[in-house]
Short mmCIF file of C-alpha atoms in Angstrom, two decimals:
data_model
loop_
_atom_site.label_atom_id
_atom_site.label_comp_id
_atom_site.label_asym_id
_atom_site.label_seq_id
_atom_site.Cartn_x
_atom_site.Cartn_y
_atom_site.Cartn_z
CA MET A 1 5.09 -8.41 21.61
CA ALA A 2 7.00 -5.21 22.16
CA ALA A 3 5.40 -1.88 21.75
CA PHE A 4 6.90 1.61 21.71
CA TYR A 5 4.83 4.77 22.28
CA HIS A 6 6.34 8.05 21.40
CA ASP A 7 5.66 11.62 20.20
CA CYS A 8 8.61 11.98 17.83
CA ASN A 9 7.87 14.10 14.69
CA ASP A 10 4.01 14.07 14.99
CA GLY A 11 3.48 17.76 15.05
CA LEU A 12 0.23 18.84 16.63
CA ILE A 13 -1.49 15.52 16.58
CA PRO A 14 -2.88 14.90 20.12
CA CYS A 15 -1.89 11.29 20.51
CA GLN A 16 1.17 9.12 20.62
CA ARG A 17 2.49 7.12 17.74
CA ARG A 18 2.78 3.33 18.40
CA TRP A 19 5.20 0.95 16.91
CA LYS A 20 4.77 -2.75 17.81
CA PHE A 21 6.32 -5.90 16.73
CA GLU A 22 6.31 -9.57 17.63
CA LEU A 23 9.19 -11.03 19.56
CA PRO A 24 10.35 -14.57 18.83
CA ASN A 25 9.36 -16.92 21.66
CA HIS A 26 12.91 -17.99 22.43
CA TYR A 27 13.50 -14.34 23.56
CA ILE A 28 10.66 -14.43 26.09
CA THR A 29 11.88 -15.66 29.52
CA SER A 30 10.95 -15.27 33.12
CA GLY A 31 13.18 -14.77 36.12
CA LYS A 32 15.94 -12.37 37.29
CA HIS A 33 18.32 -13.00 34.43
CA PRO A 34 17.28 -13.37 30.80
CA GLY A 35 18.37 -16.62 28.99
CA LYS A 36 18.87 -14.78 25.74
CA THR A 37 18.74 -11.13 24.86
CA LEU A 38 17.54 -9.49 21.63
CA ASP A 39 19.64 -6.58 20.16
CA ILE A 40 17.13 -4.53 18.22
CA GLY A 41 19.83 -1.92 17.21
CA THR A 42 19.15 1.74 16.85
CA TRP A 43 15.78 2.97 15.52
CA ASN A 44 14.90 6.46 14.11
CA LEU A 45 11.55 7.19 15.72
CA GLU A 46 10.89 10.04 13.25
CA ALA A 47 10.58 7.51 10.44
CA LYS A 48 7.01 6.24 9.56
CA MET A 49 6.83 2.56 9.92
CA PRO A 50 4.38 0.26 7.95
CA GLY A 51 1.51 -0.57 10.23
CA GLU A 52 2.12 2.31 12.54
CA THR A 53 -1.00 3.33 14.39
CA PRO A 54 -1.83 6.43 16.51
CA PHE A 55 -2.62 5.67 20.13
CA PHE A 56 -5.11 7.99 21.80
CA LEU A 57 -4.17 7.52 25.49
CA CYS A 58 -7.01 9.60 26.81
CA GLU A 59 -9.58 7.31 24.98
CA TRP A 60 -7.71 4.28 26.22
CA ARG A 61 -7.89 5.37 29.87
CA ALA A 62 -11.59 6.16 29.49
CA THR A 63 -12.43 2.62 28.31
CA ARG A 64 -10.28 0.78 30.86
CA LYS A 65 -11.89 -1.06 33.64
CA VAL A 66 -10.44 -0.62 37.11
CA ILE A 67 -10.60 -3.69 39.19
#
């Protein structure tokens, strides 16, 4: 999964906007050089995406367990 966190066009909302999408398995590799790359093109982050959710970073940090 790839996730993008941004503050584009969210006005005074005290959180980041989050876009996430699944990557096809054949684009997921390990090592120094990728076997295959995925060109996602150019995205306008001001647009509202279906399934977009707000991400409250301060709440996430408060619930994280530090090991």
